[in-house]
Amino acid sequence: MNTRGPADQGLRLIPFRGLRYVPEQVGSLAAVTSPPYDVVVRPDGLHHLESADPHNIVRLILPQAGSAAARHEQAAATLNRWLAEGVLAPDPEPALYVYEQRDGDTLQRGIIGALALSAPADGIVLPHEDVMADVVEDRADLMRTTAAHLEPLLLTYRSDGDATGTTAVIERTVHRPPLLATTTEDGYSHRLWAVADAADRAEIETDLAGRQALIADGHHRWATYLRLQQEHTVPGPWDFGLVLLVDTARYPLRVRSIHRLLHGLPVADALGALGGQFRVRTVEGPLPHALDVLADAAALGNAFLLAGDGSFHLVDRPDEALLARTVPTDRPAAWRTLDATVLHSVLLDHIWRIPDDPAHIAYIHDTAAAVEQAERHGATAVLMHPVREEVVRDLARQGVTMPRKSTSFGPKPATGLVLRSLTLG
């Protein structure tokens, strides 16, 4: 039977036999989890996770070896060894999973399942950022070699906000004993439940039919899913991708920025190259105060905060003639005025002439880590102010993608709580 559903089905989640850590085989569930692969700050965060527990999931999502092929083969061998040793084991029956994250007043709940993949033209899953071909190639080879989805991507949709359908299933489920509960070192508590009841699953299916979702986090993994699906002409498990689906009408996400670390560009050189085409002001620290100043400036126009020399420098008010010469005009005004657009089109491409590749630019989610690494290596950290969610969603609905790594939605699911094997379905 062809499992590639028609586009008019909307979002369709199917159950799968989750691979999960066997608690008795690891030091603790918290010690084997990780942030998503692209959030791990390297090398410090990578080394910290590797030393937290010999079975930390980072050994699968970010394996270390001399070449890409060797890294991916190592990840596959590690995964197979952990399965053979009983460190990881599949759940006895297919299920969808309710996942909860909580930290103080922040509460996020959603459904983890295998989502039927749809072509971009179908408009069922909306990307909002461009992707880097080399990252997609790397993730594709890792998935291909391990035959597994090692971490879910984060999708959002908006219901009417009432406690029906998927929300009703979630809120009934969280009153039952969870499959697992743990608290990670960032202070978030995590709980996971299996939804195996056919009536519950039917209620979710009916609710999600006809809905569309926005990719909040995981554009490269989504592009990888589609690429690998195209490689497999016979219908099967590659027609589905591991996702966490969150209703932001019930559980709003936060939108944060992803900052740039410019290797080999000292702050003095970065500022000197501006040549009066932006206003530049030194801003007093500490970092939270400097970010407040950035927020005030960003409310009035394009603004960036440069760091790395022990100080903070607000760069704003770009020359209008400069913008007219360097920003592409074939996109909507909301795209042309994005900070990320101006950063890439004007500063990186035109003024600093820095190629957008890993040898020259690192993308760092944690603000303090970006500043610390810039100061340590004599580089420049470009700190960004977050984009509003409604701007992201409106552009995505128009089919307009933002510059890559423009946003960071959160909280992000912890990696390592549930995996999907492509050999188990």
Coordinates of C-alpha atoms in Angstrom, one line a residue:
M1 CA 0.0 0.0 0.0
N2 CA 1.3 3.5 -0.8
T3 CA 1.8 5.3 2.5
R4 CA 2.4 8.6 0.8
G5 CA -0.8 10.3 1.7
P6 CA -2.5 12.9 -0.6
A7 CA -1.7 16.6 0.1
D8 CA -5.3 17.3 1.2
Q9 CA -4.9 15.1 4.3
G10 CA -3.1 17.9 6.1
L11 CA -0.9 16.9 9.1
R12 CA -0.9 13.2 9.6
L13 CA 1.0 11.6 12.5
I14 CA 1.5 7.9 12.8
P15 CA 2.6 5.9 15.8
F16 CA 6.1 4.3 16.0
R17 CA 8.0 2.1 18.4
G18 CA 10.2 4.6 20.1
L19 CA 13.7 3.8 21.0
R20 CA 14.4 4.9 24.6
Y21 CA 17.2 4.6 27.1
V22 CA 16.8 1.8 29.6
P23 CA 17.1 3.7 32.9
E24 CA 19.0 0.9 34.7
Q25 CA 21.7 0.9 32.1
V26 CA 22.7 4.6 32.3
G27 CA 23.7 6.9 35.1
S28 CA 20.6 9.0 34.8
L29 CA 18.2 10.1 32.0
A30 CA 19.3 13.7 32.4
A31 CA 23.0 12.7 31.9
V32 CA 22.3 11.1 28.5
T33 CA 20.3 13.9 27.0
S34 CA 21.6 16.8 24.9
P35 CA 20.3 20.0 23.3
P36 CA 19.6 19.7 19.6
Y37 CA 22.8 19.1 17.5
D38 CA 23.0 22.7 16.2
V39 CA 22.6 24.2 19.7
V40 CA 25.5 22.4 21.3
V41 CA 28.3 25.0 21.7
R42 CA 31.5 23.4 20.4
P43 CA 34.0 22.4 21.6
D44 CA 33.3 23.1 25.3
G45 CA 29.6 22.0 25.4
L46 CA 30.4 18.9 23.3
H47 CA 33.2 17.8 25.7
H48 CA 30.9 18.5 28.7
L49 CA 28.2 16.3 27.3
E50 CA 30.6 13.5 26.3
S51 CA 31.9 13.4 29.9
A52 CA 28.5 13.6 31.5
D53 CA 27.8 9.9 30.7
P54 CA 29.5 7.4 28.3
H55 CA 26.1 6.9 26.7
N56 CA 25.2 10.5 26.1
I57 CA 23.2 11.0 22.9
V58 CA 25.7 13.5 21.7
R59 CA 27.9 10.5 20.6
L60 CA 25.2 9.8 18.1
I61 CA 24.2 13.2 16.9
L62 CA 27.7 14.7 16.9
P63 CA 30.1 11.8 16.6
Q64 CA 33.8 12.7 16.5
A65 CA 36.2 11.1 13.9
G66 CA 38.6 12.2 11.2
S67 CA 36.1 12.4 8.4
A68 CA 32.4 12.7 7.8
A69 CA 32.1 9.2 6.6
A70 CA 34.0 7.9 9.6
R71 CA 31.9 10.0 12.0
H72 CA 28.7 8.6 10.6
E73 CA 29.9 5.0 10.6
Q74 CA 31.0 5.5 14.2
A75 CA 27.5 6.7 15.1
A76 CA 25.9 3.7 13.5
A77 CA 28.2 1.3 15.2
T78 CA 27.6 3.1 18.6
L79 CA 23.8 2.9 18.1
N80 CA 23.9 -0.8 17.2
R81 CA 26.2 -1.6 20.2
W82 CA 23.9 0.3 22.6
L83 CA 20.9 -1.7 21.2
A84 CA 22.8 -5.0 21.5
E85 CA 23.8 -4.1 25.1
G86 CA 20.3 -3.1 26.1
V87 CA 21.3 0.6 26.7
L88 CA 18.6 1.5 24.2
A89 CA 15.5 -0.6 23.6
P90 CA 12.3 -0.2 21.5
D91 CA 9.0 0.2 23.1
P92 CA 6.8 -2.9 22.8
E93 CA 4.1 -1.4 20.6
P94 CA 3.8 1.6 18.3
A95 CA 2.6 4.8 20.0
L96 CA 2.4 8.5 19.7
Y97 CA 4.0 10.3 22.6
V98 CA 2.9 13.2 24.7
Y99 CA 5.9 15.3 25.7
E100 CA 6.0 18.0 28.4
Q101 CA 8.6 20.5 29.3
R102 CA 8.3 22.8 32.4
D103 CA 10.5 25.4 34.0
G104 CA 8.9 27.8 36.4
D105 CA 6.0 29.5 34.6
T106 CA 7.1 28.0 31.2
L107 CA 5.0 25.0 30.2
Q108 CA 5.1 23.3 26.8
R109 CA 3.2 20.2 25.8
G110 CA 3.0 18.6 22.4
I111 CA 2.7 15.3 20.5
I112 CA 5.7 13.4 19.2
G113 CA 5.0 11.2 16.2
A114 CA 6.1 10.2 12.7
L115 CA 4.7 12.9 10.3
A116 CA 3.8 12.0 6.8
L117 CA 6.1 14.1 4.6
S118 CA 4.6 16.5 2.1
A119 CA 6.1 18.5 -0.8
P120 CA 6.8 22.2 -0.2
A121 CA 4.2 23.1 -2.8
D122 CA 1.5 21.4 -0.8
G123 CA 1.7 24.1 1.9
I124 CA 1.1 21.6 4.7
V125 CA 4.5 22.2 6.4
L126 CA 5.8 25.8 6.1
P127 CA 9.6 26.4 6.3
H128 CA 10.6 30.0 7.0
E129 CA 14.4 29.8 6.7
D130 CA 16.9 28.9 4.0
V131 CA 19.2 25.9 4.6
M132 CA 22.9 25.2 4.0
A133 CA 23.5 22.5 1.5
D134 CA 26.6 21.1 3.3
V135 CA 24.6 20.7 6.6
V136 CA 21.8 18.9 4.8
E137 CA 24.3 16.6 3.1
D138 CA 25.9 15.8 6.5
R139 CA 22.6 15.2 8.3
A140 CA 21.4 13.1 5.3
D141 CA 24.5 10.8 5.5
L142 CA 24.1 10.5 9.2
M143 CA 20.4 9.4 9.0
R144 CA 21.2 7.2 6.0
T145 CA 24.0 5.4 7.8
T146 CA 22.3 5.0 11.2
A147 CA 18.9 4.4 9.6
A148 CA 17.4 6.4 12.5
H149 CA 15.9 9.7 13.3
L150 CA 17.9 10.7 16.4
E151 CA 16.0 13.8 17.4
P152 CA 12.6 15.4 16.6
L153 CA 12.3 18.7 14.8
L154 CA 9.8 21.2 16.3
L155 CA 6.7 22.1 14.4
T156 CA 3.9 24.5 15.5
Y157 CA 0.3 25.0 14.6
R158 CA -2.5 27.1 15.9
S159 CA -5.9 25.7 17.0
D160 CA -8.8 27.8 18.2
G161 CA -7.4 27.5 21.7
D162 CA -10.1 25.3 23.1
A163 CA -9.5 22.0 24.9
T164 CA -10.7 19.7 22.2
G165 CA -9.0 17.2 19.8
T166 CA -5.3 16.9 20.3
T167 CA -5.3 19.2 23.3
A168 CA -8.0 17.1 25.0
V169 CA -5.9 13.9 24.5
I170 CA -2.8 15.6 25.8
E171 CA -4.6 17.0 28.9
R172 CA -6.1 13.6 29.7
T173 CA -2.8 11.8 29.2
V174 CA -0.8 14.0 31.6
H175 CA -2.8 12.8 34.5
R176 CA -1.5 9.3 34.0
P177 CA 1.9 8.0 35.3
P178 CA 4.6 8.9 32.7
L179 CA 7.0 6.6 30.9
L180 CA 9.8 8.8 32.1
A181 CA 10.5 11.9 34.1
T182 CA 13.8 13.8 34.5
T183 CA 15.2 17.2 35.1
T184 CA 18.1 18.4 32.9
E185 CA 20.8 20.7 34.1
D186 CA 19.2 23.7 32.4
G187 CA 16.4 23.4 35.0
Y188 CA 13.7 22.0 32.7
S189 CA 11.7 19.0 33.9
H190 CA 10.7 16.6 31.1
R191 CA 7.9 14.0 31.1
L192 CA 6.9 11.5 28.4
W193 CA 3.8 9.4 28.0
A194 CA 2.8 6.9 25.3
V195 CA -0.6 7.3 23.6
A196 CA -1.4 3.8 22.4
D197 CA -5.3 3.9 22.7
A198 CA -6.9 3.7 19.2
A199 CA -9.7 6.2 20.1
D200 CA -7.1 8.8 21.4
R201 CA -5.1 8.4 18.2
A202 CA -8.2 8.8 16.0
E203 CA -9.1 11.9 17.9
I204 CA -5.7 13.4 17.2
E205 CA -5.9 12.3 13.5
T206 CA -9.3 14.0 13.0
D207 CA -8.1 17.2 14.7
L208 CA -4.9 17.5 12.7
A209 CA -6.5 16.8 9.3
G210 CA -6.5 20.0 7.2
R211 CA -4.1 21.9 9.5
Q212 CA -0.8 23.3 8.4
A213 CA 2.4 23.7 10.5
L214 CA 5.3 26.1 10.7
I215 CA 8.8 24.7 11.2
A216 CA 9.9 26.3 14.4
D217 CA 13.2 24.4 14.7
G218 CA 14.8 21.9 12.4
H219 CA 14.9 23.2 8.8
H220 CA 17.9 21.2 8.0
R221 CA 16.4 18.0 9.3
W222 CA 13.2 18.7 7.4
A223 CA 15.2 19.2 4.2
T224 CA 17.0 16.0 5.0
Y225 CA 13.8 14.1 5.4
L226 CA 12.6 15.2 2.0
R227 CA 15.9 14.4 0.4
L228 CA 16.0 10.9 1.8
Q229 CA 12.4 10.3 0.9
Q230 CA 13.2 11.1 -2.7
E231 CA 16.0 8.5 -2.6
H232 CA 13.5 5.8 -1.7
T233 CA 11.0 5.1 -4.5
V234 CA 9.3 2.3 -2.6
P235 CA 6.8 3.6 0.0
G236 CA 7.9 2.9 3.6
P237 CA 9.4 4.4 6.8
W238 CA 11.4 7.1 4.9
D239 CA 8.0 8.7 4.0
F240 CA 7.7 9.9 7.6
G241 CA 9.8 12.2 9.8
L242 CA 10.2 12.4 13.6
V243 CA 8.5 15.6 14.9
L244 CA 7.3 17.3 18.0
L245 CA 4.0 19.1 17.2
V246 CA 3.0 22.0 19.5
D247 CA -0.2 24.0 19.4
T248 CA 1.0 27.6 20.1
A249 CA -2.5 28.8 20.8
R250 CA -2.3 26.7 24.0
Y251 CA 1.4 26.7 24.6
P252 CA 3.1 29.8 23.1
L253 CA 6.8 29.4 22.2
R254 CA 9.5 32.0 22.8
V255 CA 11.3 33.4 19.8
R256 CA 15.0 34.1 20.4
S257 CA 17.9 35.1 18.2
I258 CA 20.7 33.1 16.8
H259 CA 24.0 35.0 17.0
R260 CA 26.9 35.1 14.6
L261 CA 30.5 34.5 15.5
L262 CA 32.8 35.8 12.8
H263 CA 36.1 33.9 12.9
G264 CA 39.2 35.9 12.0
L265 CA 37.5 39.3 12.1
P266 CA 38.6 41.4 15.2
V267 CA 36.0 43.9 16.4
A268 CA 38.2 46.9 15.5
D269 CA 38.4 45.8 11.9
A270 CA 34.7 45.1 11.8
L271 CA 33.9 48.6 13.1
G272 CA 36.6 50.3 10.9
A273 CA 35.1 48.8 7.8
L274 CA 31.7 50.4 8.4
G275 CA 33.1 53.7 7.2
G276 CA 30.3 55.9 8.6
Q277 CA 27.6 53.9 6.8
F278 CA 26.1 52.9 10.1
R279 CA 25.9 54.8 13.4
V280 CA 28.2 53.2 16.0
R281 CA 28.0 53.8 19.7
T282 CA 29.8 52.1 22.6
V283 CA 27.3 50.6 25.1
E284 CA 28.0 50.0 28.8
G285 CA 27.7 46.5 30.1
P286 CA 26.8 44.1 31.7
L287 CA 25.4 42.0 28.9
P288 CA 21.7 42.2 30.0
H289 CA 21.8 46.0 29.9
A290 CA 23.5 46.0 26.5
L291 CA 20.8 43.7 25.2
D292 CA 18.1 46.1 26.5
V293 CA 19.8 48.9 24.6
L294 CA 19.8 46.7 21.5
A295 CA 16.1 46.0 21.9
D296 CA 15.3 49.7 22.1
A297 CA 17.3 50.4 19.0
A298 CA 15.8 47.4 17.1
A299 CA 12.3 48.7 17.8
L300 CA 13.2 51.7 15.5
G301 CA 15.1 50.0 12.8
N302 CA 17.9 47.6 11.9
A303 CA 20.3 47.2 14.9
F304 CA 23.1 44.9 15.9
L305 CA 25.4 44.6 18.9
L306 CA 29.1 43.8 18.3
A307 CA 31.2 42.2 21.0
G308 CA 34.5 40.5 21.4
D309 CA 36.9 43.2 22.6
G310 CA 35.6 43.5 26.1
S311 CA 33.0 46.2 25.2
F312 CA 29.7 46.3 23.4
H313 CA 29.1 48.4 20.3
L314 CA 25.7 49.2 19.0
V315 CA 25.6 49.4 15.2
D316 CA 22.3 50.9 13.8
R317 CA 20.8 53.4 11.5
P318 CA 22.2 52.1 8.2
D319 CA 22.5 54.5 5.3
E320 CA 19.4 54.4 3.2
A321 CA 21.4 54.6 -0.1
L322 CA 23.5 51.7 1.1
L323 CA 20.4 49.6 1.7
A324 CA 18.9 50.5 -1.7
R325 CA 22.2 49.3 -3.4
T326 CA 22.7 46.0 -1.5
V327 CA 19.3 44.6 -0.4
P328 CA 17.5 42.6 -3.0
T329 CA 14.2 44.2 -4.1
D330 CA 12.4 41.0 -5.3
R331 CA 11.0 40.2 -1.8
P332 CA 8.3 41.7 0.4
A333 CA 9.2 44.7 2.5
A334 CA 8.9 42.6 5.7
W335 CA 11.8 40.5 4.4
R336 CA 13.9 43.4 3.1
T337 CA 13.8 45.1 6.5
L338 CA 14.7 42.0 8.6
D339 CA 17.9 42.4 10.6
A340 CA 19.1 39.1 9.3
T341 CA 18.6 40.3 5.7
V342 CA 20.5 43.5 6.3
L343 CA 23.2 41.5 8.2
H344 CA 23.8 39.1 5.4
S345 CA 23.1 41.3 2.3
V346 CA 24.8 44.5 3.6
L347 CA 27.3 43.7 6.3
L348 CA 28.5 40.1 5.5
D349 CA 28.3 40.2 1.7
H350 CA 29.0 43.8 0.9
I351 CA 31.0 45.5 3.7
W352 CA 32.9 42.7 5.5
R353 CA 32.9 40.3 2.5
I354 CA 32.7 37.2 4.7
P355 CA 31.6 33.9 3.0
D356 CA 28.7 32.2 4.8
D357 CA 30.4 28.9 5.5
P358 CA 31.6 27.2 8.8
A359 CA 35.2 28.2 8.2
H360 CA 34.2 31.9 8.6
I361 CA 30.9 32.0 10.6
A362 CA 29.6 30.0 13.5
Y363 CA 25.9 30.2 14.6
I364 CA 25.5 30.3 18.4
H365 CA 22.2 30.3 20.2
D366 CA 23.5 31.2 23.7
T367 CA 24.3 34.9 23.9
A368 CA 26.9 34.7 26.7
A369 CA 28.7 31.9 24.9
A370 CA 28.9 33.9 21.7
V371 CA 30.5 36.8 23.6
E372 CA 32.9 34.6 25.5
Q373 CA 34.1 32.8 22.4
A374 CA 34.6 36.0 20.5
E375 CA 36.7 37.4 23.4
R376 CA 38.7 34.2 23.7
H377 CA 39.5 34.0 20.0
G378 CA 39.8 37.7 19.0
A379 CA 36.7 37.4 16.9
T380 CA 33.5 39.4 16.5
A381 CA 30.2 38.3 17.9
V382 CA 27.2 39.9 16.1
L383 CA 24.3 39.8 18.6
M384 CA 20.8 39.9 17.1
H385 CA 17.4 40.9 18.5
P386 CA 14.6 38.3 17.9
V387 CA 12.0 38.5 15.2
R388 CA 8.3 38.4 16.2
E389 CA 6.6 35.1 15.6
E390 CA 3.8 36.7 13.5
V391 CA 6.4 38.1 11.1
V392 CA 7.9 34.7 10.7
R393 CA 4.5 33.0 10.1
D394 CA 3.3 35.7 7.7
L395 CA 6.4 35.4 5.5
A396 CA 6.2 31.6 5.6
R397 CA 2.6 31.7 4.4
Q398 CA 3.7 33.9 1.4
G399 CA 6.3 31.2 0.6
V400 CA 9.2 33.6 1.5
T401 CA 12.1 32.1 3.4
M402 CA 14.2 34.2 5.8
P403 CA 18.0 34.1 5.8
R404 CA 19.2 30.9 7.5
K405 CA 19.5 30.8 11.2
S406 CA 17.3 33.9 11.6
T407 CA 15.2 32.6 14.6
S408 CA 15.4 30.2 17.5
F409 CA 12.0 29.0 18.8
G410 CA 11.9 27.4 22.2
P411 CA 12.0 25.7 24.5
K412 CA 13.4 23.0 22.3
P413 CA 12.8 19.3 23.0
A414 CA 15.6 17.5 24.7
T415 CA 17.4 15.1 22.4
G416 CA 17.7 11.5 23.7
L417 CA 14.3 11.0 25.3
V418 CA 12.8 9.1 22.3
L419 CA 14.4 8.1 19.0
R420 CA 12.9 6.5 15.8
S421 CA 14.5 3.6 14.1
L422 CA 13.8 3.4 10.3
T423 CA 14.2 -0.4 10.5
L424 CA 11.4 -0.8 13.1
G425 CA 9.0 1.6 11.4

